[in-house]
Structure formats: C-alpha cells, structure tokens
Coordinates of C-alpha atoms in Angstrom, one line a residue:
Chain A
M1 CA 129.3 -46.7 98.6
A2 CA 128.1 -49.5 98.3
M3 CA 125.5 -50.8 101.8
S4 CA 129.2 -53.4 102.2
D5 CA 131.5 -50.7 101.6
K6 CA 129.3 -48.6 103.9
Y7 CA 129.1 -51.4 107.2
S8 CA 133.1 -52.1 106.0
E9 CA 133.8 -48.6 105.8
S10 CA 132.4 -47.5 109.7
K11 CA 133.6 -50.9 110.9
L12 CA 137.4 -49.6 109.9
L13 CA 137.1 -46.5 111.5
K14 CA 136.2 -48.0 114.6
E15 CA 138.6 -50.2 114.8
K16 CA 141.0 -47.7 113.9
S17 CA 140.3 -46.0 116.7
E18 CA 140.1 -48.4 119.6
W19 CA 143.7 -49.6 117.8
V20 CA 144.8 -45.9 118.1
R21 CA 143.7 -45.4 121.0
K22 CA 145.8 -47.9 122.3
E23 CA 148.8 -46.9 120.5
T24 CA 148.9 -43.2 122.1
L25 CA 149.0 -44.9 125.7
K26 CA 151.6 -47.0 124.9
I27 CA 153.2 -44.1 123.6
H28 CA 152.6 -42.5 126.9
K29 CA 154.1 -44.7 128.7
V30 CA 157.7 -44.9 127.1
A31 CA 157.4 -41.0 126.7
H32 CA 155.5 -39.3 130.2
E33 CA 155.9 -36.0 128.9
T34 CA 153.4 -36.0 126.9
R35 CA 150.2 -34.9 127.2
L36 CA 147.4 -38.0 127.2
A37 CA 144.3 -36.2 127.9
S38 CA 144.2 -33.8 125.1
S39 CA 145.7 -36.5 122.8
L40 CA 143.1 -38.9 123.5
S41 CA 140.2 -36.2 122.6
A42 CA 141.1 -36.1 119.3
V43 CA 141.8 -40.1 118.2
E44 CA 138.7 -40.1 116.2
I45 CA 139.4 -36.7 114.4
F46 CA 142.4 -38.0 113.3
V47 CA 140.7 -41.6 112.3
A48 CA 138.2 -40.2 110.3
L49 CA 140.1 -37.4 108.7
Y50 CA 143.3 -39.8 107.3
Y51 CA 141.7 -43.8 107.5
G52 CA 138.1 -41.8 106.2
K53 CA 140.2 -40.6 103.6
I54 CA 139.1 -37.5 103.4
I55 CA 142.0 -35.5 103.5
N56 CA 144.9 -36.7 100.0
F57 CA 148.2 -37.1 101.6
N58 CA 151.2 -39.3 100.2
P59 CA 153.1 -40.5 103.0
K60 CA 155.9 -40.9 100.3
N61 CA 156.4 -37.5 99.0
T62 CA 155.4 -35.3 101.8
A63 CA 155.9 -32.2 99.9
W64 CA 153.5 -33.2 97.2
E65 CA 151.4 -30.0 95.8
G66 CA 148.6 -32.2 95.2
R67 CA 147.9 -33.4 99.2
D68 CA 145.3 -32.0 101.2
R69 CA 146.9 -29.3 104.0
F70 CA 146.5 -30.5 107.5
I71 CA 147.9 -28.0 110.3
I72 CA 147.4 -29.8 113.9
S73 CA 147.9 -25.8 115.6
K74 CA 146.6 -27.5 119.2
G75 CA 150.6 -29.4 118.7
H76 CA 150.7 -31.1 122.7
G77 CA 147.4 -33.3 121.6
A78 CA 148.6 -34.6 118.8
I79 CA 150.8 -37.7 119.9
S80 CA 147.9 -39.7 119.0
F81 CA 148.3 -38.7 115.4
Y82 CA 151.6 -40.4 115.3
P83 CA 150.4 -44.0 115.4
V84 CA 147.8 -42.8 112.2
L85 CA 151.2 -41.2 110.2
A86 CA 153.4 -45.3 111.1
D87 CA 150.7 -46.9 110.8
L88 CA 149.7 -45.0 106.7
G89 CA 153.7 -45.5 106.3
F90 CA 154.7 -41.6 107.1
F91 CA 157.5 -43.8 108.9
P92 CA 158.4 -46.9 110.2
K93 CA 156.2 -47.9 113.5
E94 CA 159.3 -49.1 115.5
Y95 CA 159.9 -45.6 115.9
L96 CA 156.6 -45.2 118.7
N97 CA 158.8 -47.3 120.4
N98 CA 161.4 -44.1 120.9
V99 CA 158.8 -41.0 121.3
C100 CA 161.3 -38.6 123.3
K101 CA 164.6 -40.7 123.6
A102 CA 167.5 -39.2 122.0
G103 CA 167.9 -39.2 118.3
C104 CA 164.0 -40.0 117.4
I105 CA 162.2 -37.3 115.2
L106 CA 159.3 -38.0 117.8
G107 CA 159.0 -35.7 120.6
G108 CA 156.3 -34.7 123.3
I109 CA 155.4 -32.0 120.8
P110 CA 155.8 -32.9 117.2
D111 CA 156.7 -29.8 114.5
A112 CA 157.6 -30.1 110.4
I113 CA 160.8 -32.3 111.1
I114 CA 158.1 -35.3 111.2
P115 CA 156.6 -36.3 107.7
G116 CA 153.3 -35.3 107.7
F117 CA 153.2 -32.4 109.3
E118 CA 153.4 -29.2 107.8
T119 CA 154.1 -26.3 110.9
V120 CA 156.3 -25.8 113.8
N121 CA 153.6 -26.9 117.1
G122 CA 153.5 -26.3 120.2
S123 CA 153.2 -22.6 121.4
L124 CA 148.7 -22.0 120.5
G125 CA 146.9 -19.6 118.4
H126 CA 149.3 -20.1 115.2
G127 CA 148.3 -22.9 113.1
L128 CA 144.8 -20.3 111.9
G129 CA 146.3 -17.9 110.7
V130 CA 148.4 -20.1 108.4
G131 CA 145.8 -21.6 107.5
C132 CA 144.2 -19.2 106.0
G133 CA 148.0 -18.0 104.2
M134 CA 147.7 -21.3 102.6
A135 CA 144.1 -21.2 101.7
L136 CA 144.5 -17.8 100.2
G137 CA 148.0 -19.3 98.9
L138 CA 146.0 -22.3 97.2
K139 CA 143.3 -20.3 95.8
R140 CA 145.3 -18.0 93.9
K141 CA 147.5 -20.6 92.0
K142 CA 144.2 -22.2 91.5
C143 CA 144.8 -25.4 93.2
K144 CA 141.8 -27.1 94.6
E145 CA 143.6 -28.8 97.8
K146 CA 142.0 -27.6 101.1
V147 CA 143.9 -26.8 104.3
F148 CA 142.4 -28.6 107.4
V149 CA 143.2 -26.6 110.7
L150 CA 142.7 -28.3 114.2
V151 CA 142.1 -26.0 117.9
G152 CA 141.1 -27.1 121.1
D153 CA 138.4 -25.4 123.1
G154 CA 141.2 -23.8 124.9
E155 CA 143.2 -22.4 122.0
L156 CA 140.5 -20.2 121.2
Y157 CA 141.4 -17.7 124.0
E158 CA 144.3 -16.9 121.6
G159 CA 143.6 -13.2 119.8
S160 CA 145.1 -13.9 117.4
I161 CA 142.2 -17.0 116.3
W162 CA 140.0 -14.0 115.7
E163 CA 142.4 -12.1 114.0
A164 CA 142.3 -15.3 111.6
V165 CA 138.8 -15.4 111.9
M166 CA 138.1 -12.5 110.6
F167 CA 140.5 -12.7 108.1
A168 CA 139.1 -16.1 106.3
A169 CA 135.3 -15.3 106.4
E170 CA 136.4 -11.5 104.9
H171 CA 138.0 -13.4 101.9
E172 CA 136.1 -16.1 101.1
L173 CA 138.4 -18.9 102.2
D174 CA 135.9 -21.7 101.4
N175 CA 139.1 -24.3 100.7
L176 CA 139.1 -23.8 104.5
I177 CA 137.8 -26.0 107.3
L178 CA 138.5 -26.2 111.0
I179 CA 137.9 -27.9 113.3
V180 CA 137.4 -27.8 117.0
D181 CA 138.0 -30.1 119.4
D182 CA 135.8 -28.8 122.1
N183 CA 137.5 -30.4 124.9
K184 CA 135.9 -28.1 127.6
V185 CA 139.1 -28.2 129.8
C186 CA 142.1 -26.3 129.4
M187 CA 145.3 -26.7 131.9
L188 CA 143.9 -25.2 135.5
D189 CA 140.4 -25.9 134.7
Y190 CA 137.2 -26.7 132.9
C191 CA 136.7 -23.3 129.9
K192 CA 133.2 -22.6 131.5
N193 CA 135.0 -21.5 134.8
V194 CA 137.7 -19.3 133.3
I195 CA 136.1 -17.6 130.9
D196 CA 132.9 -19.9 128.9
L197 CA 133.2 -19.9 125.6
A198 CA 130.0 -20.8 124.5
P199 CA 127.8 -20.3 122.7
L200 CA 130.8 -21.1 120.5
D201 CA 128.9 -22.2 117.3
K202 CA 126.5 -18.3 117.7
K203 CA 130.1 -16.9 117.6
F204 CA 131.5 -18.6 114.1
E205 CA 128.0 -17.8 112.3
A206 CA 128.5 -14.2 113.8
F207 CA 131.7 -13.7 112.0
G208 CA 129.8 -15.4 108.6
W209 CA 131.5 -19.2 108.7
V210 CA 129.3 -22.3 107.9
T211 CA 128.9 -24.4 111.6
R212 CA 128.5 -27.8 112.7
K213 CA 128.4 -29.7 115.7
V214 CA 128.9 -33.1 116.2
D215 CA 129.4 -35.9 118.0
G216 CA 133.4 -35.7 118.3
H217 CA 133.8 -39.3 119.7
D218 CA 131.9 -41.1 116.8
T219 CA 133.5 -41.7 114.0
E220 CA 130.1 -42.1 111.3
E221 CA 129.3 -39.0 112.3
L222 CA 132.7 -37.1 112.0
Y223 CA 133.6 -39.1 108.7
K224 CA 129.8 -37.5 106.6
S225 CA 130.5 -34.1 108.5
L226 CA 133.9 -33.4 107.6
R227 CA 133.6 -35.2 103.6
H228 CA 130.0 -32.7 103.4
F229 CA 132.0 -29.8 104.2
K230 CA 134.4 -31.1 102.1
D231 CA 132.6 -31.0 99.1
N232 CA 130.5 -28.0 99.2
D233 CA 130.6 -25.3 97.5
D234 CA 129.5 -23.1 100.5
K235 CA 131.8 -19.9 99.7
R236 CA 132.3 -19.5 103.6
P237 CA 134.6 -21.4 105.6
K238 CA 133.9 -23.6 107.6
V239 CA 134.3 -24.6 111.0
L240 CA 132.9 -28.2 112.9
I241 CA 133.2 -28.3 116.5
A242 CA 133.3 -31.6 117.8
N243 CA 131.9 -32.3 120.8
T244 CA 134.6 -34.6 122.7
V245 CA 136.0 -35.4 126.2
K246 CA 139.4 -34.6 127.9
G247 CA 141.3 -38.1 128.4
K248 CA 138.8 -40.1 126.5
G249 CA 138.7 -44.0 127.4
V250 CA 140.5 -43.4 130.5
A251 CA 137.9 -42.7 133.7
R252 CA 140.1 -41.3 135.8
L253 CA 141.4 -38.4 133.1
E254 CA 137.6 -37.8 132.1
K255 CA 135.9 -36.5 134.9
D256 CA 139.2 -34.5 136.1
S257 CA 139.5 -30.7 135.6
L258 CA 143.3 -31.5 135.7
S259 CA 143.8 -34.0 133.5
H260 CA 145.7 -32.1 131.4
I261 CA 148.5 -32.4 132.9
K262 CA 147.9 -35.7 134.3
N263 CA 149.9 -38.3 133.7
L264 CA 149.2 -42.6 133.8
S265 CA 151.5 -44.7 135.8
A266 CA 152.9 -47.7 133.8
D267 CA 150.8 -50.6 135.1
E268 CA 147.4 -48.4 135.2
V269 CA 148.4 -48.2 130.8
D270 CA 148.6 -52.0 131.2
T271 CA 146.0 -52.4 132.6
L272 CA 144.1 -50.4 130.5
V273 CA 145.7 -51.3 127.3
S274 CA 144.8 -55.2 128.5
E275 CA 141.3 -54.2 128.8
L276 CA 140.6 -52.6 125.5
G277 CA 141.7 -56.1 124.1
Chain B
M1 CA 172.7 17.5 105.6
K2 CA 172.2 18.2 101.5
K3 CA 168.5 18.5 100.9
E4 CA 168.6 17.6 97.4
N5 CA 166.8 14.5 95.9
L6 CA 165.1 13.6 99.0
R7 CA 163.3 10.3 98.5
A8 CA 161.5 8.1 101.2
M9 CA 163.2 4.2 101.9
R10 CA 159.3 2.4 101.3
D11 CA 157.8 5.0 98.5
V12 CA 161.6 4.1 96.0
F13 CA 161.4 0.2 97.5
I14 CA 157.7 -0.3 96.6
E15 CA 157.5 1.7 93.3
E16 CA 160.4 -1.0 92.5
L17 CA 158.7 -3.8 94.0
C18 CA 155.8 -2.6 92.0
N19 CA 157.4 -3.5 88.4
R20 CA 158.5 -6.6 89.5
M21 CA 154.6 -7.6 89.8
E22 CA 153.8 -6.9 86.7
N23 CA 156.0 -9.6 85.5
D24 CA 155.3 -12.3 88.3
R25 CA 152.7 -13.3 89.6
D26 CA 154.7 -14.9 92.6
I27 CA 154.7 -12.5 94.6
F28 CA 152.4 -11.0 97.4
F29 CA 152.3 -7.4 99.4
V30 CA 150.1 -7.9 102.5
C31 CA 150.3 -5.1 105.0
A32 CA 148.4 -4.2 108.4
D33 CA 146.4 -1.2 107.3
F34 CA 149.4 0.5 106.4
G35 CA 150.1 2.7 104.0
S36 CA 151.9 5.0 101.7
P37 CA 151.1 7.9 98.6
K38 CA 153.5 4.8 96.0
L39 CA 151.3 2.0 97.3
D40 CA 148.7 3.6 95.8
R41 CA 149.3 1.4 92.7
L42 CA 150.2 -1.5 93.9
R43 CA 146.8 -1.7 95.7
S44 CA 145.1 -0.6 92.3
S45 CA 147.1 -3.1 89.6
F46 CA 147.3 -5.9 91.6
K47 CA 144.2 -6.4 93.6
D48 CA 144.3 -9.9 94.4
R49 CA 148.0 -10.1 95.4
F50 CA 147.4 -7.5 98.0
I51 CA 146.0 -8.1 101.2
N52 CA 145.2 -5.6 103.9
V53 CA 144.6 -7.8 106.7
G54 CA 143.7 -4.6 109.0
I55 CA 145.2 -3.9 112.5
A56 CA 146.4 -7.3 112.8
E57 CA 149.9 -7.7 113.7
Q58 CA 149.7 -11.5 114.9
D59 CA 147.5 -12.6 111.7
L60 CA 150.0 -10.5 109.2
I61 CA 153.0 -12.9 109.6
N62 CA 150.6 -15.8 110.2
I63 CA 149.3 -15.2 106.3
S64 CA 152.3 -13.9 105.1
T65 CA 154.2 -17.1 106.5
G66 CA 150.8 -19.3 104.8
L67 CA 151.1 -17.7 101.9
A68 CA 155.0 -18.4 101.8
L69 CA 155.0 -22.0 102.6
E70 CA 153.0 -22.1 99.0
G71 CA 155.8 -20.8 97.3
F72 CA 154.9 -16.9 97.2
T73 CA 157.8 -14.1 97.8
V74 CA 155.4 -12.7 100.2
Y75 CA 156.4 -8.7 101.6
A76 CA 154.9 -8.3 105.1
Y77 CA 154.0 -4.5 105.7
A78 CA 153.4 -2.2 108.8
I79 CA 155.0 0.3 110.7
A80 CA 158.1 -1.0 112.0
P81 CA 157.5 -1.3 116.1
F82 CA 154.3 -2.7 115.5
L83 CA 155.9 -5.4 112.7
T84 CA 158.4 -6.2 115.0
M85 CA 157.0 -6.5 118.6
R86 CA 152.9 -6.8 119.0
P87 CA 154.0 -10.7 116.6
Y88 CA 157.5 -10.8 117.9
E89 CA 156.1 -14.8 119.1
Q90 CA 154.4 -15.6 115.3
I91 CA 157.8 -14.3 113.7
R92 CA 160.0 -16.3 116.5
I93 CA 158.0 -19.8 115.6
N94 CA 156.6 -19.1 112.0
L95 CA 159.6 -17.4 110.4
S96 CA 162.5 -17.9 112.3
M97 CA 162.1 -21.9 113.7
Q98 CA 159.9 -22.8 110.2
S99 CA 162.8 -21.8 107.8
Q100 CA 165.2 -23.9 108.8
L101 CA 162.7 -26.5 108.1
K102 CA 161.1 -24.9 105.0
E103 CA 161.7 -22.2 102.8
V104 CA 159.7 -19.1 103.7
N105 CA 160.2 -15.9 102.1
V106 CA 158.8 -13.4 103.9
N107 CA 160.3 -10.2 103.6
L108 CA 159.1 -7.8 107.0
V109 CA 159.0 -4.3 105.8
G110 CA 159.2 -2.2 108.7
V111 CA 159.1 2.0 108.1
G112 CA 160.6 3.6 110.7
A113 CA 163.6 3.0 112.3
G114 CA 164.9 4.5 115.2
L115 CA 163.0 7.8 116.4
S116 CA 161.8 8.2 111.9
Y117 CA 158.6 9.3 113.8
D118 CA 160.1 11.6 116.1
V119 CA 156.5 13.9 117.7
S120 CA 154.9 10.2 118.1
G121 CA 156.5 9.1 121.0
P122 CA 158.1 6.0 122.7
T123 CA 155.1 3.7 121.6
H124 CA 156.3 4.7 117.7
H125 CA 160.4 4.7 118.2
C126 CA 162.2 1.9 117.3
L127 CA 165.3 1.4 119.5
E128 CA 164.7 -2.3 119.9
D129 CA 164.2 -3.8 116.4
I130 CA 167.9 -4.7 116.0
S131 CA 168.5 -6.6 119.0
I132 CA 165.6 -8.6 119.1
M133 CA 166.0 -9.3 115.6
R134 CA 169.3 -10.3 115.9
V135 CA 168.2 -13.0 118.7
L136 CA 166.3 -14.6 116.5
P137 CA 168.3 -17.7 114.5
N138 CA 167.8 -17.2 110.6
I139 CA 166.1 -13.8 110.0
E140 CA 168.7 -12.1 107.9
I141 CA 168.8 -7.8 108.8
F142 CA 168.9 -5.7 106.1
S143 CA 169.4 -1.6 107.6
P144 CA 170.1 1.0 104.7
S145 CA 171.2 4.5 105.0
D146 CA 169.6 5.1 102.0
W147 CA 166.9 5.0 99.1
V148 CA 169.4 3.3 96.8
L149 CA 170.0 0.8 98.6
A150 CA 166.6 0.5 99.5
G151 CA 165.6 -0.1 95.9
G152 CA 168.0 -2.0 95.2
F153 CA 167.1 -4.6 97.9
V154 CA 164.0 -5.4 95.6
D155 CA 165.8 -7.3 93.5
Y156 CA 168.1 -8.9 96.8
S157 CA 165.1 -10.1 98.5
I158 CA 163.4 -11.7 96.1
R159 CA 166.5 -13.9 94.9
V160 CA 167.3 -15.0 98.6
K161 CA 164.7 -17.4 100.0
K162 CA 164.8 -16.4 103.6
P163 CA 162.4 -14.6 105.9
K164 CA 164.1 -11.5 106.0
Y165 CA 164.0 -7.3 108.4
L166 CA 164.1 -4.4 106.1
R167 CA 164.4 -1.8 109.2
F168 CA 163.2 1.1 106.7
D169 CA 163.7 5.2 107.6
G170 CA 160.8 7.1 108.0
K171 CA 161.8 10.6 106.4
P172 CA 163.1 11.1 102.8
L173 CA 166.8 11.1 102.7
P174 CA 169.0 12.2 100.1
P175 CA 171.5 9.6 98.2
I176 CA 174.8 8.1 99.9
Y177 CA 175.3 5.0 97.5
E178 CA 175.2 5.7 93.6
K179 CA 175.4 2.1 93.0
V180 CA 174.8 -0.8 95.5
D181 CA 176.1 -4.0 96.0
I182 CA 173.7 -6.0 98.7
D183 CA 175.5 -8.9 98.4
R184 CA 178.8 -7.2 99.9
G185 CA 176.4 -6.0 102.6
F186 CA 179.2 -3.0 103.9
S187 CA 180.6 0.0 102.2
E188 CA 183.3 1.9 103.7
L189 CA 182.3 5.6 102.8
K190 CA 185.3 6.9 103.7
K191 CA 189.1 6.0 104.3
G192 CA 190.5 7.8 107.4
K193 CA 193.6 7.7 109.6
D194 CA 192.8 8.4 113.3
L195 CA 189.9 6.7 114.0
C196 CA 186.8 4.8 112.2
I197 CA 183.3 5.4 112.8
V198 CA 180.9 2.5 112.3
S199 CA 177.0 3.7 111.8
T200 CA 173.8 1.8 110.2
G201 CA 170.9 3.6 108.8
Y202 CA 170.0 7.2 109.2
M203 CA 173.0 7.6 111.2
T204 CA 175.4 7.2 108.6
H205 CA 174.0 10.6 107.6
K206 CA 174.7 12.5 110.3
A207 CA 177.7 10.5 110.8
L208 CA 178.8 12.0 107.5
T209 CA 178.3 15.4 108.7
A210 CA 180.2 14.6 111.9
V211 CA 182.9 13.4 109.8
E212 CA 182.9 16.6 107.7
K213 CA 183.4 19.2 111.0
L214 CA 186.2 16.9 113.1
S215 CA 187.8 16.9 109.3
R216 CA 188.1 20.7 109.6
E217 CA 189.0 20.5 113.3
G218 CA 192.1 18.6 111.3
I219 CA 190.6 15.0 112.4
D220 CA 190.8 12.2 109.5
A221 CA 188.1 10.2 110.7
G222 CA 186.7 6.9 108.2
L223 CA 183.2 6.2 107.8
L224 CA 181.9 2.5 107.6
D225 CA 178.5 2.5 107.1
I226 CA 177.1 -1.3 107.3
F227 CA 173.4 -2.0 105.8
M228 CA 173.1 -6.1 105.8
L229 CA 173.5 -6.6 109.9
R230 CA 173.0 -10.1 108.3
P231 CA 174.7 -12.6 107.1
L232 CA 177.7 -9.9 107.2
D233 CA 181.3 -11.3 106.0
E234 CA 182.4 -10.6 108.9
E235 CA 186.3 -11.2 107.9
L236 CA 186.1 -9.0 105.1
L237 CA 185.0 -6.0 107.4
F238 CA 187.6 -6.8 110.2
N239 CA 190.0 -6.7 107.6
I240 CA 189.0 -2.8 107.3
L241 CA 188.5 -1.9 110.6
R242 CA 192.1 -3.8 111.9
K243 CA 193.9 -1.2 110.5
Y244 CA 191.9 1.5 112.5
R245 CA 193.7 2.1 116.4
C246 CA 189.9 3.6 117.8
V247 CA 186.3 2.3 116.3
L248 CA 183.5 4.3 117.1
T249 CA 179.5 2.5 116.3
I250 CA 177.4 5.0 116.3
E251 CA 173.4 3.8 116.0
E252 CA 169.8 5.3 116.5
G253 CA 168.8 2.4 119.2
F254 CA 169.4 0.8 122.4
I255 CA 173.1 0.3 123.2
N256 CA 174.7 -2.4 125.0
K257 CA 171.7 -4.5 123.6
A258 CA 172.9 -6.9 121.5
G259 CA 172.7 -3.8 118.4
L260 CA 175.2 -2.5 115.3
D261 CA 178.0 -2.5 118.9
S262 CA 177.6 -5.7 120.2
I263 CA 178.5 -6.7 116.2
V264 CA 181.1 -4.6 116.1
L265 CA 182.7 -5.9 119.1
N266 CA 181.7 -9.1 119.3
G267 CA 183.8 -9.1 115.6
L268 CA 186.9 -7.5 117.0
N269 CA 187.1 -9.5 120.1
K270 CA 187.0 -12.7 117.6
K271 CA 189.9 -11.3 116.1
S272 CA 191.2 -10.2 119.6
A273 CA 192.0 -7.2 118.3
S274 CA 193.5 -4.4 120.7
I275 CA 191.0 -1.5 119.2
K276 CA 189.5 0.9 121.6
L277 CA 186.0 0.7 121.1
R278 CA 182.9 3.3 121.8
N279 CA 179.5 3.3 121.4
I280 CA 176.8 6.2 120.8
G281 CA 173.5 5.0 121.0
F282 CA 170.6 6.1 123.2
N283 CA 170.5 4.7 127.4
D284 CA 168.4 2.1 128.8
A285 CA 165.2 4.4 128.9
Y286 CA 162.3 5.6 126.6
I287 CA 162.0 9.1 125.6
F288 CA 159.3 11.2 126.4
D289 CA 159.9 14.2 125.6
I290 CA 158.7 16.1 122.5
G291 CA 161.1 17.8 120.1
S292 CA 162.7 17.0 116.5
R293 CA 164.3 13.5 116.0
D294 CA 167.9 16.3 115.8
H295 CA 166.7 17.3 119.4
L296 CA 165.9 14.1 120.6
H297 CA 169.0 13.5 119.4
E298 CA 170.8 16.3 121.3
L299 CA 168.9 16.0 124.3
N300 CA 170.3 11.8 124.2
G301 CA 173.8 12.9 123.3
L302 CA 173.4 11.9 119.7
G303 CA 173.7 15.7 118.6
I304 CA 176.8 15.9 115.8
D305 CA 178.7 18.2 119.0
S306 CA 178.3 14.9 121.4
I307 CA 179.6 12.7 118.7
V308 CA 182.6 15.4 117.9
K309 CA 183.1 15.4 121.7
D310 CA 183.1 11.4 121.6
V311 CA 185.6 11.0 118.6
K312 CA 187.8 13.5 120.9
A313 CA 187.3 11.1 124.7
L314 CA 188.2 8.0 122.5
L315 CA 191.5 9.8 121.0
G316 CA 192.4 10.6 123.8

C-alpha cells in the first residue's frame, strides 16, 4: 500500500467509526430497547473488519461460498453493526430508522434473518463453538475462507466457550480468529468484581492460542493485528483481545458499572450527535 | 420376547452409516466420548470425519451446527439423557431456531432411551426426552422399536435435511420388522377388535407380549407402533384409531407431560373422537430403585400383568 493510500485508509476508518458511533446513537434514540453501551465498545472492531476489508463479503449474495464467516456471539452488542451493513449495501439505509419497529427485520438483537448475520444470537456462549464447526468444515472442504467470532469478555464466563477454546487448539483451527471485546463490564458490575478474568491473554496462551492485545478503539492498530492474523500461517487459532471501553463516546456510560442496562434520553442523544458533528 | 437375532440399534445404524460414508464425503460423525463396537471401524476408516469433542455436550451440538452450516450431514452421538438435556439450549437455539432460517442437517443420535441403562440410576435413565424434544419446533423425532428400523433410517437421515433426534434403545433387541417404510411413520402391527394399544420404542416389544397374553384371555387387542413421533401423518393415524372403542398408550417415559400419550390425546381431541383413552408410563418421580429394566417396570406399573390389568379396566 502506498503512503498516501495508507493515510487515506487510516482516515477512512476513523471517519467511518465516528459515523457508525453517531448512527448507533440515533438507532438507540428510535429503539431504546437496544443495548447501547455494549454496542459502542465494538464500533471500531466492526469498522476495521469491514471497511478495512479484512473480511471478504458480498452484500448481494450473503450465502456466497467465498465469504469469510463472521459470527457476532455477543448479539445484544451488535446494534452498531447495523449502520455498517446498511452502508455496505446489505439492506437499505432506511431500515435504520425502524429498528425494533413492527415489520422491520432489524430487532434489538440480530438474527440470521438479517443479511450479513450467520447465526441466531442473543444467548451467550454459542458463537465460538459454532465457529469452530464452521472452521473445521472449511478446512475439510479445503476452503481458504476464515471464520471470525466476536465475543464479549463477560461472555467468557460461559463454560461452553472453554469447551470450544480447547477444541480449536486441538484441531489446529488456524482459520479461526476470535475477537474479545474486552470492555470490562458485564450486566451488574465490572468483571473484576464478579470473577476476575485476568490474565486473559495468559489463559488463552495456556490453551494453545496465538494471543495478541490491542487498543480496541484504535482502528489502525485493530486493522494491523487483524490483517496479521488473517495472513499468518501459524497453525494455532488466534485471539485478539481488544481493550475497549463500554459505552465509548458517552461520558456518562463510560464510568458507570451498570452501563449495560442504561438508556439515554432522546435529548441526550441529540446533544451527543451534534457534539460529534 | 424372542431371544433370536438380538442386535443393538446403534450398531446396525453405525454399520449402515459407515457404508454410506465410503462414498459420501459430506458426512461427519461427531461424538462426546461415547463408543460402540461398530464405531471402531468408522473411527479408523474416516479419521478426518470422525471427531471426538470429549465429554463436552454443549460443544458437541455447537461444532455439529457449524459443520452443518457448511453443508455437511452431521451425526452427533452421545448417551441420550446427556445428549438431550445437558445441551438443551444449544439444541434450542442452534438447531431448532437456526433450522427455521437455514438448512441444518444435524442428527442427534441418542443411545439409552427409557430405562435402557437400568442399573445406572436416574442420571442415566431417559424419561423426559420425548416431551422436551417435542416442545422444540422444527426437530424431527425418531423412536424406533427395533434395529431394522434403525438401519433403515440412515437413508432418511441423509435425505431429509432437518435436525432430528434419534432415540435408540441401549440394549440389543430382536427384530420386529422385515422391511420398513420410514416416511409412513408408524405401523399397525396387529389389527384388533376390542382395543388398540399404541406404543413406541422398547415398549412395543412389551406390548407384543401383552397382546399375546390378552389373546389367551379372550381379548383381541390391536397394536400400533409409532416410530416417527414427528412428523406424523395424523389423518392416516387417526383413521386407524377411530375404528376402535378404546385406546391404551404405553411409553417408557413420564406420562401427562407431552409424550406419546399427549400425541394420541391431542389427535383424538382434534377429531372429537369419543374413544376411551388410558395412558401407561412413569409417574412424576425419578427411580432410585436398583434392578433390571423388567424389575423397574414391575415396580412402576409397566409390567405385563399391570398392562393386562389396565386393559381390563379400560374395557370395563
């Protein structure tokens, strides 16, 4: 990539992140049932994956064999993925005004009825195991496509996650890339006050995974790490632990241990959106 | 019960599946560290498509789902109560819900229906599976009474690309059928005049014995074996049942909880049929008594004498 391309690429990812954050707030304004804080921590992850072209996709044929598979296991935190999909042509942008409204395919928690989603989401701890099955299937078919799975750190309390973590290493699923949205907060408190998950990287390393930590709001760092993982020929499965802030961009949520269940008023959203420009 | 030609359903099924895997590269067999003598051939012949996930039933279902979403026909194999109840939510979300949106051909092959594992106690007994699997939409339920049906199901399981639950008995049993028509879903093994007994799985063998005994006592009982609990051609089934004055259901599971009894009761209600109905099965308690399957049946009103007594009470 030439220097100017690199610059414009990096600028694009930043601009798209700002736009997605703004759109996510607007969605929350029309659909207060959506989980805002959890969706805001993952904004840059979605942007890096899709606008950074880490993931191969085809909005006109979502069952295209050549697509990389992306499972969003933390389904409630995927509202910020709606603007990305709309912008990339998976469905009309008008849908974003009707989230959670009768007749719209975009609900509070996305499922595979929405173009761009592979699985039924909403219950935690399922995506990684299903992703392992897909990764194994792709290897047996000798396909080069990768499987990306996004989980939240709180989701790692689910025992089924660790069943899959063991499986992936044993079966050398080098085509599997797990991203942990490490936003430090589950529903009722900071994870460290519930059952401390640290040291997360050491845990994955002990289970035989390639592990990398990254600032989850730095799109360039995210892009570089994901690209490195995708092109890497290490036989082990890979996990990117993205250090994020739950409720990123909304000061009131950023320091609230109960941010997961907090809603913003319409006025608050309007103020934030105008501040974001 | 005859003691000839005893075979385990899983052995016949796996043997036939192994034959299919020779030519069909799209079949995966996934197990949660559970075997069978016949599985050894499959394990050694198809190392790349036999996967043991370890004692991890949640993973068993999730891995199987992922493979099925990539187009494979998958068999998820484990002891029946652990296969159906430990990963119930994985089955609910990744098979029952997901298959309403995308094709998911995962065959849950459960071994140990009812009291197959008699002396292993209530953790290994499987008296809830029909009810809880019936509650989940989109999952087909196969409950064979013999190994001929079990072997005959392999073709169906590949052809029909939906999630299915196969509840296999854990003990070797004699054959009842010579040839099978899986798509028909049930078979009228004997026509009768006085009543019809409806049974599934292992209890069809006991029902056959009961029918013989009843015949010696001058009671002409018909016998209907339902091996596909879903889908079920209700029209066809109830056109047979409506010819009877009395119907007795027998199942090796809890009664009054959405099992075989409820299938028959709901069907008769839909037809507003004025048929006297009685249900035999286990009451609302787990079984901690130790003993053989027949002994446990005797203790719980499922012995042959109890069945004959119930028939007489039903006929009045």
